[in-house]
């Protein structure tokens, strides 16, 4: 539980003109109950209770933050802002923290790239994040790695909430609305506007209150142990960078429209040319050249600059300046010998489910029955099916079940697929039965 007094919603009878920007402390809404519009409705949260702090950018200021958070108590609410869609990297451009007794801090990791001193004083506390898997890798890059955490988004999924965004949950459980219009901003820009800093501070303002409300709901539903397993798994694996794909160019949007290996070679060549430029500029690849432009060029295969620049996506000045680069990439693909053209990748694991009936009707039957089990048990426990077990795990189990089918072997297979013990306990008996051929 947090040591910080929770916030109090504005009473319904209080005239809006007399309401403070941020109501003082008191009780949150009971977990699982929606705010009643007749009771005044949710209150817009427009300013942090302690005001918007200036970003910490100097070593002396950072040392003061470390001292404050070392003296604080209870969980630590954390968030990070990236510049997805603007920058090539997924690094953090702002780190926000709040703790009882320490207040809120906004840290600029550009001049302060090593926050391990802060990690040393908060490392043993519980960290509270929303959608932790998104932020853990970039927090690890600056030296922040939780030993235990509480993920409010994941907790809400386990508790069966339909809307699990931060703003939706704070409105439903705490009675406050949060503005999210800066979520897609370019956080790499400097200086950061005051309104952005306020938005960033508010992202951690209610996290510990929300954590307590969700924890109470998980306890009421008997799911606290499930959540603990999920959070422990995030601590173990959440900071790992995303797996690098063997052929990332195959994810170019619209590539399914192309026919022939030569056209795919043109996509590949242009994709890597764009990627090198994006990496060098630290710019999002789509801002260098959109996927749609790569596909258009791969379809037409223009041989000269005039033809290239007539294609959709090649009209911008910065794109036109790189016309020779794009033409060279296309020419490289044109010169490739046949044995160097892309070939269909070897599929790791089961084939796409729509092909199962043709390739292995028995396996298709196992998959259908297994999916029915997952959907039914998820419904019985008010869970999204994908949080009960990943669809990929179900496919792998159904495609290659244990040679000797028993609850023990099925459980062991699920462990090998990184299923948690609570999931294994719920699913194993019925999945074992589903994997067996139906009796005539």
Tab-separated table of C-alpha atoms in Angstrom:
chain	number	residue	atom	x	y	z
A	1	UNK	CA	0.000	0.000	0.000
A	2	UNK	CA	1.122	3.561	-0.624
A	3	UNK	CA	2.012	5.797	2.292
A	4	UNK	CA	0.702	8.828	0.410
A	5	UNK	CA	-2.879	9.897	1.196
A	6	UNK	CA	-5.105	9.167	-1.805
A	7	UNK	CA	-6.880	11.948	-3.631
A	8	UNK	CA	-10.445	13.079	-2.953
A	9	UNK	CA	-12.841	13.731	-5.794
A	10	UNK	CA	-14.569	17.089	-5.838
A	11	UNK	CA	-18.002	16.915	-4.124
A	12	UNK	CA	-20.858	17.053	-6.622
A	13	UNK	CA	-22.438	20.089	-4.994
A	14	UNK	CA	-19.264	22.182	-5.159
A	15	UNK	CA	-19.584	24.875	-7.850
A	16	UNK	CA	-17.076	24.271	-10.642
A	17	UNK	CA	-15.842	27.853	-10.474
A	18	UNK	CA	-14.758	27.390	-6.848
A	19	UNK	CA	-13.031	24.062	-7.393
A	20	UNK	CA	-9.274	23.978	-6.896
A	21	UNK	CA	-7.139	22.840	-9.828
A	22	UNK	CA	-6.266	19.717	-7.880
A	23	UNK	CA	-8.493	18.485	-5.028
A	24	UNK	CA	-6.700	17.584	-1.769
A	25	UNK	CA	-6.362	14.067	-0.424
A	26	UNK	CA	-8.927	11.456	0.618
A	27	UNK	CA	-10.504	8.220	-0.629
A	28	UNK	CA	-10.514	6.833	-4.203
A	29	UNK	CA	-13.561	5.223	-5.744
A	30	UNK	CA	-14.195	1.602	-4.708
A	31	UNK	CA	-12.505	-0.783	-7.130
A	32	UNK	CA	-14.706	-1.983	-9.955
A	33	UNK	CA	-17.337	0.748	-9.526
A	34	UNK	CA	-17.904	3.334	-12.219
A	35	UNK	CA	-18.164	7.014	-11.432
A	36	UNK	CA	-21.824	8.006	-11.249
A	37	UNK	CA	-22.497	11.039	-13.476
A	38	UNK	CA	-25.331	11.986	-11.115
A	39	UNK	CA	-22.705	12.330	-8.370
A	40	UNK	CA	-20.910	15.057	-10.261
A	41	UNK	CA	-19.035	12.895	-12.759
A	42	UNK	CA	-15.281	12.552	-13.101
A	43	UNK	CA	-13.093	15.530	-12.252
A	44	UNK	CA	-10.558	16.749	-14.836
A	45	UNK	CA	-7.067	16.543	-13.376
A	46	UNK	CA	-5.227	19.513	-14.849
A	47	UNK	CA	-2.315	20.171	-12.482
A	48	UNK	CA	-0.157	18.088	-10.105
A	49	UNK	CA	-0.903	18.551	-6.425
A	50	UNK	CA	2.599	19.954	-5.810
A	51	UNK	CA	2.805	21.917	-9.054
A	52	UNK	CA	4.729	21.013	-12.186
A	53	UNK	CA	8.425	20.486	-11.408
A	54	UNK	CA	11.195	21.671	-13.701
A	55	UNK	CA	13.094	18.912	-15.479
A	56	UNK	CA	16.220	17.803	-13.624
A	57	UNK	CA	19.182	18.188	-15.979
A	58	UNK	CA	22.250	18.902	-13.797
A	59	UNK	CA	24.251	16.516	-11.556
A	60	UNK	CA	23.621	18.620	-8.439
A	61	UNK	CA	19.862	18.635	-9.060
A	62	UNK	CA	19.935	14.891	-9.669
A	63	UNK	CA	21.787	14.297	-6.388
A	64	UNK	CA	19.015	16.194	-4.591
A	65	UNK	CA	16.372	13.982	-6.260
A	66	UNK	CA	18.285	10.869	-5.191
A	67	UNK	CA	18.324	12.111	-1.592
A	68	UNK	CA	14.610	12.924	-1.673
A	69	UNK	CA	13.611	9.539	-3.030
A	70	UNK	CA	15.907	7.743	-0.608
A	71	UNK	CA	14.031	9.467	2.219
A	72	UNK	CA	10.629	8.717	0.695
A	73	UNK	CA	8.462	5.765	1.644
A	74	UNK	CA	6.284	3.203	-0.077
A	75	UNK	CA	6.012	2.346	-3.769
A	76	UNK	CA	7.626	4.410	-6.516
A	77	UNK	CA	5.482	5.400	-9.487
A	78	UNK	CA	7.488	5.556	-12.734
A	79	UNK	CA	6.899	6.410	-16.356
A	80	UNK	CA	9.043	7.252	-19.362
A	81	UNK	CA	8.379	9.274	-22.486
A	82	UNK	CA	9.902	8.165	-25.790
A	83	UNK	CA	9.729	9.714	-29.248
A	84	UNK	CA	8.218	6.838	-31.205
A	85	UNK	CA	7.333	7.961	-34.695
A	86	UNK	CA	9.987	10.677	-34.573
A	87	UNK	CA	13.248	8.936	-33.614
A	88	UNK	CA	14.976	5.751	-34.709
A	89	UNK	CA	15.842	4.725	-31.168
A	90	UNK	CA	13.366	3.815	-28.439
A	91	UNK	CA	15.366	5.559	-25.738
A	92	UNK	CA	13.732	7.534	-22.938
A	93	UNK	CA	13.633	11.292	-23.371
A	94	UNK	CA	12.001	11.983	-20.013
A	95	UNK	CA	11.700	9.873	-16.865
A	96	UNK	CA	8.977	10.655	-14.326
A	97	UNK	CA	8.882	9.423	-10.723
A	98	UNK	CA	6.689	10.005	-7.698
A	99	UNK	CA	6.936	8.684	-4.151
A	100	UNK	CA	5.318	9.547	-0.827
A	101	UNK	CA	7.571	11.941	1.048
A	102	UNK	CA	9.571	12.715	-2.104
A	103	UNK	CA	7.012	14.283	-4.422
A	104	UNK	CA	7.350	14.165	-8.203
A	105	UNK	CA	10.567	14.435	-10.203
A	106	UNK	CA	11.004	14.830	-13.950
A	107	UNK	CA	14.480	13.778	-15.101
A	108	UNK	CA	16.013	14.611	-18.470
A	109	UNK	CA	18.148	11.581	-19.424
A	110	UNK	CA	19.881	13.395	-22.292
A	111	UNK	CA	22.356	15.233	-20.011
A	112	UNK	CA	21.926	12.558	-17.311
A	113	UNK	CA	22.203	9.205	-19.139
A	114	UNK	CA	23.158	7.196	-16.017
A	115	UNK	CA	20.461	7.073	-13.328
A	116	UNK	CA	21.949	4.104	-11.458
A	117	UNK	CA	22.417	6.214	-8.320
A	118	UNK	CA	18.644	6.621	-8.200
A	119	UNK	CA	18.197	2.910	-8.864
A	120	UNK	CA	20.347	2.161	-5.814
A	121	UNK	CA	17.997	4.002	-3.441
A	122	UNK	CA	14.647	2.878	-4.885
A	123	UNK	CA	15.622	-0.565	-6.105
A	124	UNK	CA	14.127	-2.474	-3.186
A	125	UNK	CA	10.812	-0.612	-3.331
A	126	UNK	CA	7.891	-1.785	-5.415
A	127	UNK	CA	7.792	0.100	-8.723
A	128	UNK	CA	4.386	0.973	-10.146
A	129	UNK	CA	4.148	1.341	-13.917
A	130	UNK	CA	1.380	1.310	-16.484
A	131	UNK	CA	2.069	-1.050	-19.413
A	132	UNK	CA	5.487	-1.812	-17.953
A	133	UNK	CA	6.712	-3.851	-20.925
A	134	UNK	CA	6.753	-0.667	-23.020
A	135	UNK	CA	8.981	1.273	-20.617
A	136	UNK	CA	11.233	-1.313	-18.972
A	137	UNK	CA	13.728	-1.581	-21.873
A	138	UNK	CA	14.337	2.187	-22.103
A	139	UNK	CA	14.484	2.492	-18.293
A	140	UNK	CA	17.112	-0.257	-18.221
A	141	UNK	CA	19.194	1.739	-20.716
A	142	UNK	CA	19.520	4.540	-18.146
A	143	UNK	CA	20.246	2.159	-15.259
A	144	UNK	CA	16.776	1.682	-13.770
A	145	UNK	CA	15.791	-1.977	-13.249
A	146	UNK	CA	13.005	-3.010	-10.857
A	147	UNK	CA	13.375	-5.865	-8.401
A	148	UNK	CA	9.594	-6.020	-7.987
A	149	UNK	CA	6.809	-4.131	-9.679
A	150	UNK	CA	3.074	-3.654	-10.065
A	151	UNK	CA	1.768	-3.107	-13.599
A	152	UNK	CA	-1.570	-1.303	-13.461
A	153	UNK	CA	-2.484	-2.154	-17.070
A	154	UNK	CA	-1.769	-5.855	-16.622
A	155	UNK	CA	-3.571	-5.845	-13.275
A	156	UNK	CA	-6.635	-4.337	-14.955
A	157	UNK	CA	-6.564	-7.033	-17.643
A	158	UNK	CA	-6.391	-9.773	-15.030
A	159	UNK	CA	-9.261	-8.139	-13.141
A	160	UNK	CA	-11.410	-8.214	-16.287
A	161	UNK	CA	-11.649	-4.491	-17.083
A	162	UNK	CA	-12.624	-3.830	-20.686
A	163	UNK	CA	-10.817	-0.477	-20.921
A	164	UNK	CA	-7.296	-0.670	-19.535
A	165	UNK	CA	-5.740	2.627	-20.640
A	166	UNK	CA	-4.440	4.826	-17.833
A	167	UNK	CA	-6.996	7.576	-18.430
A	168	UNK	CA	-9.897	5.105	-18.562
A	169	UNK	CA	-8.858	3.406	-15.327
A	170	UNK	CA	-8.272	6.587	-13.340
A	171	UNK	CA	-11.678	7.814	-14.432
A	172	UNK	CA	-13.438	4.566	-13.575
A	173	UNK	CA	-11.687	3.741	-10.303
A	174	UNK	CA	-10.556	7.097	-8.925
A	175	UNK	CA	-12.988	9.589	-10.435
A	176	UNK	CA	-10.392	11.714	-12.250
A	177	UNK	CA	-9.908	12.241	-15.970
A	178	UNK	CA	-6.451	12.597	-17.476
A	179	UNK	CA	-5.736	14.325	-20.763
A	180	UNK	CA	-3.717	12.109	-23.132
A	181	UNK	CA	-3.277	14.508	-26.057
A	182	UNK	CA	0.531	14.713	-25.628
A	183	UNK	CA	1.101	10.951	-25.659
A	184	UNK	CA	2.299	10.983	-29.280
A	185	UNK	CA	4.408	14.151	-28.970
A	186	UNK	CA	8.053	14.438	-29.997
A	187	UNK	CA	9.600	14.156	-26.540
A	188	UNK	CA	13.094	14.482	-28.009
A	189	UNK	CA	12.485	18.186	-28.692
A	190	UNK	CA	13.984	20.759	-26.334
A	191	UNK	CA	12.930	22.750	-24.443
A	192	UNK	CA	9.845	20.778	-23.447
A	193	UNK	CA	6.741	22.982	-23.222
A	194	UNK	CA	5.196	23.553	-19.813
A	195	UNK	CA	1.964	21.825	-20.858
A	196	UNK	CA	3.951	18.700	-21.810
A	197	UNK	CA	5.735	18.683	-18.457
A	198	UNK	CA	2.402	18.960	-16.653
A	199	UNK	CA	1.067	16.050	-18.693
A	200	UNK	CA	4.173	14.000	-17.830
A	201	UNK	CA	3.901	14.759	-14.108
A	202	UNK	CA	0.221	13.796	-14.081
A	203	UNK	CA	1.058	10.407	-15.593
A	204	UNK	CA	2.615	9.382	-12.256
A	205	UNK	CA	0.353	11.465	-10.013
A	206	UNK	CA	-2.310	8.778	-9.563
A	207	UNK	CA	-0.380	5.563	-10.214
A	208	UNK	CA	-0.029	4.494	-6.585
A	209	UNK	CA	-3.696	5.295	-5.887
A	210	UNK	CA	-4.626	3.248	-8.939
A	211	UNK	CA	-2.315	0.450	-7.813
A	212	UNK	CA	-4.131	0.248	-4.473
A	213	UNK	CA	-7.578	0.191	-6.090
A	214	UNK	CA	-6.573	-2.542	-8.524
A	215	UNK	CA	-4.801	-4.546	-5.846
A	216	UNK	CA	-7.996	-4.504	-3.785
A	217	UNK	CA	-9.983	-5.699	-6.807
A	218	UNK	CA	-7.525	-8.514	-7.537
A	219	UNK	CA	-7.725	-9.583	-3.904
A	220	UNK	CA	-11.535	-9.547	-4.042
A	221	UNK	CA	-11.447	-11.782	-7.145
A	222	UNK	CA	-8.836	-14.129	-5.694
A	223	UNK	CA	-6.288	-13.228	-8.381
A	224	UNK	CA	-3.505	-11.620	-6.344
A	225	UNK	CA	-1.249	-14.677	-6.656
A	226	UNK	CA	-1.796	-14.712	-10.428
A	227	UNK	CA	-0.797	-11.068	-10.665
A	228	UNK	CA	2.284	-11.674	-8.537
A	229	UNK	CA	3.466	-14.370	-10.973
A	230	UNK	CA	2.881	-12.077	-13.941
A	231	UNK	CA	4.731	-9.184	-12.321
A	232	UNK	CA	7.663	-11.441	-11.387
A	233	UNK	CA	7.891	-12.584	-15.012
A	234	UNK	CA	8.024	-8.947	-16.133
A	235	UNK	CA	10.875	-8.278	-13.712
A	236	UNK	CA	12.798	-11.236	-15.166
A	237	UNK	CA	12.286	-10.494	-18.849
A	238	UNK	CA	10.745	-7.044	-19.310
A	239	UNK	CA	14.016	-5.124	-19.657
A	240	UNK	CA	15.239	-7.225	-22.571
A	241	UNK	CA	15.349	-5.348	-25.873
A	242	UNK	CA	12.931	-6.552	-28.548
A	243	UNK	CA	14.077	-9.595	-30.499
A	244	UNK	CA	15.755	-8.621	-33.753
A	245	UNK	CA	13.962	-10.224	-36.677
A	246	UNK	CA	16.022	-12.108	-39.248
A	247	UNK	CA	14.404	-10.290	-42.190
A	248	UNK	CA	12.739	-7.153	-40.815
A	249	UNK	CA	12.081	-5.772	-44.307
A	250	UNK	CA	9.356	-8.384	-44.749
A	251	UNK	CA	7.186	-6.352	-42.365
A	252	UNK	CA	7.010	-3.434	-44.810
A	253	UNK	CA	3.364	-2.427	-44.932
A	254	UNK	CA	1.778	-3.433	-48.256
A	255	UNK	CA	4.410	-6.006	-49.241
A	256	UNK	CA	1.668	-8.612	-49.668
A	257	UNK	CA	0.615	-6.793	-52.863
A	258	UNK	CA	3.898	-7.550	-54.614
A	259	UNK	CA	4.409	-10.571	-56.815
A	260	UNK	CA	7.753	-12.185	-57.544
A	261	UNK	CA	11.134	-12.425	-55.840
A	262	UNK	CA	12.592	-9.548	-57.889
A	263	UNK	CA	9.968	-7.132	-56.542
A	264	UNK	CA	10.701	-8.342	-53.022
A	265	UNK	CA	14.408	-7.747	-53.676
A	266	UNK	CA	13.588	-4.124	-54.531
A	267	UNK	CA	11.733	-3.753	-51.222
A	268	UNK	CA	14.640	-5.300	-49.353
A	269	UNK	CA	17.207	-3.055	-51.013
A	270	UNK	CA	15.233	0.134	-50.399
A	271	UNK	CA	14.344	-0.901	-46.846
A	272	UNK	CA	17.996	-1.291	-45.869
A	273	UNK	CA	18.966	1.945	-47.630
A	274	UNK	CA	16.278	3.758	-45.656
A	275	UNK	CA	17.269	2.033	-42.423
A	276	UNK	CA	20.886	3.188	-42.728
A	277	UNK	CA	19.788	6.784	-43.249
A	278	UNK	CA	17.261	6.611	-40.395
A	279	UNK	CA	19.847	5.173	-38.020
A	280	UNK	CA	22.419	7.795	-38.954
A	281	UNK	CA	19.892	10.615	-38.489
A	282	UNK	CA	18.219	9.035	-35.457
A	283	UNK	CA	14.929	9.523	-37.276
A	284	UNK	CA	11.954	7.184	-37.462
A	285	UNK	CA	12.241	5.250	-40.756
A	286	UNK	CA	8.767	6.296	-41.832
A	287	UNK	CA	9.829	9.945	-41.632
A	288	UNK	CA	12.722	9.267	-44.006
A	289	UNK	CA	10.558	7.415	-46.539
A	290	UNK	CA	7.092	5.957	-45.918
A	291	UNK	CA	6.446	2.269	-46.492
A	292	UNK	CA	3.899	3.158	-49.162
A	293	UNK	CA	6.649	4.851	-51.206
A	294	UNK	CA	8.877	1.780	-50.993
A	295	UNK	CA	6.022	-0.421	-52.236
A	296	UNK	CA	5.178	1.998	-55.071
A	297	UNK	CA	8.807	2.029	-56.224
A	298	UNK	CA	9.074	-1.760	-55.941
A	299	UNK	CA	5.961	-2.153	-58.106
A	300	UNK	CA	6.987	0.255	-60.876
A	301	UNK	CA	10.800	-0.113	-60.683
A	302	UNK	CA	11.573	3.394	-62.052
A	303	UNK	CA	14.882	3.790	-63.872
A	304	UNK	CA	15.282	7.590	-63.685
A	305	UNK	CA	14.735	10.392	-61.224
A	306	UNK	CA	11.867	11.991	-63.148
A	307	UNK	CA	9.804	8.798	-63.046
A	308	UNK	CA	10.710	8.106	-59.410
A	309	UNK	CA	9.574	11.521	-58.237
A	310	UNK	CA	6.130	11.076	-59.776
A	311	UNK	CA	5.394	8.191	-57.440
A	312	UNK	CA	3.350	8.680	-54.239
A	313	UNK	CA	5.569	9.424	-51.238
A	314	UNK	CA	8.479	10.888	-53.217
A	315	UNK	CA	7.254	14.484	-53.349
A	316	UNK	CA	8.869	15.858	-50.191
A	317	UNK	CA	12.041	17.909	-50.420
A	318	UNK	CA	14.103	15.657	-48.154
A	319	UNK	CA	12.957	12.564	-50.075
A	320	UNK	CA	13.793	14.196	-53.414
A	321	UNK	CA	17.287	15.037	-52.189
A	322	UNK	CA	17.836	11.296	-51.674
A	323	UNK	CA	16.553	10.338	-55.134
A	324	UNK	CA	19.942	8.990	-56.189
A	325	UNK	CA	20.062	6.806	-53.079
A	326	UNK	CA	16.671	5.272	-53.862
A	327	UNK	CA	17.569	4.748	-57.532
A	328	UNK	CA	20.863	3.113	-56.545
A	329	UNK	CA	18.997	0.744	-54.221
A	330	UNK	CA	16.624	-0.198	-57.020
A	331	UNK	CA	19.533	-0.720	-59.392
A	332	UNK	CA	21.266	-2.975	-56.847
A	333	UNK	CA	18.160	-5.165	-56.764
A	334	UNK	CA	18.006	-5.157	-60.544
A	335	UNK	CA	21.581	-6.444	-60.811
A	336	UNK	CA	21.162	-9.335	-58.376
A	337	UNK	CA	21.629	-12.831	-59.817
A	338	UNK	CA	18.687	-15.187	-59.494
A	339	UNK	CA	20.288	-17.184	-56.698
A	340	UNK	CA	20.587	-14.024	-54.555
A	341	UNK	CA	16.895	-13.109	-54.696
A	342	UNK	CA	14.773	-13.496	-51.556
A	343	UNK	CA	13.294	-16.915	-50.940
A	344	UNK	CA	10.327	-17.760	-48.790
A	345	UNK	CA	11.510	-17.857	-45.189
A	346	UNK	CA	11.545	-21.079	-43.252
A	347	UNK	CA	8.585	-20.911	-40.920
A	348	UNK	CA	9.564	-21.507	-37.325
A	349	UNK	CA	6.845	-23.373	-35.520
A	350	UNK	CA	3.351	-24.229	-36.736
A	351	UNK	CA	1.995	-23.047	-40.108
A	352	UNK	CA	-0.716	-20.371	-40.224
A	353	UNK	CA	-3.925	-21.803	-38.710
A	354	UNK	CA	-5.925	-21.388	-41.938
A	355	UNK	CA	-3.718	-24.044	-43.530
A	356	UNK	CA	-4.094	-26.632	-40.799
A	357	UNK	CA	-7.236	-28.300	-42.129
A	358	UNK	CA	-5.467	-29.019	-45.412
A	359	UNK	CA	-2.073	-30.010	-44.026
A	360	UNK	CA	-3.105	-31.903	-40.895
A	361	UNK	CA	-6.838	-32.245	-40.191
A	362	UNK	CA	-6.150	-34.059	-36.904
A	363	UNK	CA	-4.039	-31.143	-35.641
A	364	UNK	CA	-6.723	-28.715	-36.829
A	365	UNK	CA	-9.215	-30.576	-34.641
A	366	UNK	CA	-6.854	-30.349	-31.658
A	367	UNK	CA	-6.467	-26.613	-32.201
A	368	UNK	CA	-10.213	-26.007	-32.446
A	369	UNK	CA	-10.886	-27.952	-29.245
A	370	UNK	CA	-7.999	-26.255	-27.426
A	371	UNK	CA	-9.211	-22.826	-28.412
A	372	UNK	CA	-12.672	-23.672	-27.119
A	373	UNK	CA	-11.120	-24.650	-23.783
A	374	UNK	CA	-9.171	-21.393	-23.524
A	375	UNK	CA	-12.180	-19.230	-24.397
A	376	UNK	CA	-14.436	-21.068	-21.943
A	377	UNK	CA	-12.014	-20.969	-19.005
A	378	UNK	CA	-11.121	-17.341	-19.689
A	379	UNK	CA	-14.800	-16.480	-19.614
A	380	UNK	CA	-15.337	-18.365	-16.379
A	381	UNK	CA	-12.589	-16.332	-14.724
A	382	UNK	CA	-13.361	-12.976	-16.354
A	383	UNK	CA	-10.052	-12.851	-18.222
A	384	UNK	CA	-9.035	-11.956	-21.768
A	385	UNK	CA	-8.103	-15.287	-23.438
A	386	UNK	CA	-4.679	-13.911	-24.444
A	387	UNK	CA	-3.867	-13.234	-20.789
A	388	UNK	CA	-4.818	-16.772	-19.860
A	389	UNK	CA	-2.422	-18.205	-22.452
A	390	UNK	CA	-0.785	-16.752	-25.548
A	391	UNK	CA	-2.352	-17.799	-28.871
A	392	UNK	CA	1.093	-18.883	-30.082
A	393	UNK	CA	1.439	-21.279	-27.144
A	394	UNK	CA	-1.926	-22.849	-27.945
A	395	UNK	CA	-0.928	-23.320	-31.588
A	396	UNK	CA	2.433	-24.871	-30.718
A	397	UNK	CA	0.863	-27.241	-28.208
A	398	UNK	CA	-1.859	-28.308	-30.641
A	399	UNK	CA	0.529	-28.738	-33.576
A	400	UNK	CA	3.122	-30.756	-31.647
A	401	UNK	CA	1.561	-32.214	-28.494
A	402	UNK	CA	3.607	-34.457	-26.178
A	403	UNK	CA	4.110	-37.965	-27.523
A	404	UNK	CA	2.670	-39.401	-24.315
A	405	UNK	CA	-0.343	-37.333	-23.435
A	406	UNK	CA	-0.913	-36.806	-19.741
A	407	UNK	CA	-1.543	-33.853	-17.473
A	408	UNK	CA	2.107	-34.026	-16.406
A	409	UNK	CA	3.485	-33.875	-19.955
A	410	UNK	CA	1.071	-31.156	-21.012
A	411	UNK	CA	2.011	-29.104	-17.945
A	412	UNK	CA	5.686	-29.546	-18.732
A	413	UNK	CA	5.128	-28.472	-22.340
A	414	UNK	CA	3.314	-25.348	-21.171
A	415	UNK	CA	6.201	-24.510	-18.839
A	416	UNK	CA	8.546	-24.815	-21.790
A	417	UNK	CA	6.347	-22.262	-23.565
A	418	UNK	CA	6.792	-19.855	-20.611
A	419	UNK	CA	3.306	-20.291	-19.201
A	420	UNK	CA	2.954	-19.310	-15.560
A	421	UNK	CA	1.978	-21.816	-12.882
A	422	UNK	CA	-1.454	-20.279	-12.354
A	423	UNK	CA	-2.166	-20.641	-16.074
A	424	UNK	CA	-0.933	-24.232	-16.081
A	425	UNK	CA	-3.132	-25.099	-13.110
A	426	UNK	CA	-6.243	-23.672	-14.761
A	427	UNK	CA	-5.683	-25.111	-18.220
A	428	UNK	CA	-3.867	-28.430	-17.973
A	429	UNK	CA	-6.756	-30.829	-17.185
A	430	UNK	CA	-9.056	-29.560	-19.934
A	431	UNK	CA	-6.287	-29.013	-22.495
A	432	UNK	CA	-5.080	-32.577	-21.947
A	433	UNK	CA	-8.557	-33.825	-22.721
A	434	UNK	CA	-8.811	-31.542	-25.784
A	435	UNK	CA	-5.550	-32.841	-27.210
A	436	UNK	CA	-6.789	-36.437	-27.112
A	437	UNK	CA	-8.757	-37.675	-30.118
A	438	UNK	CA	-12.498	-37.474	-29.421
A	439	UNK	CA	-14.095	-40.826	-28.664
A	440	UNK	CA	-16.498	-42.047	-31.382
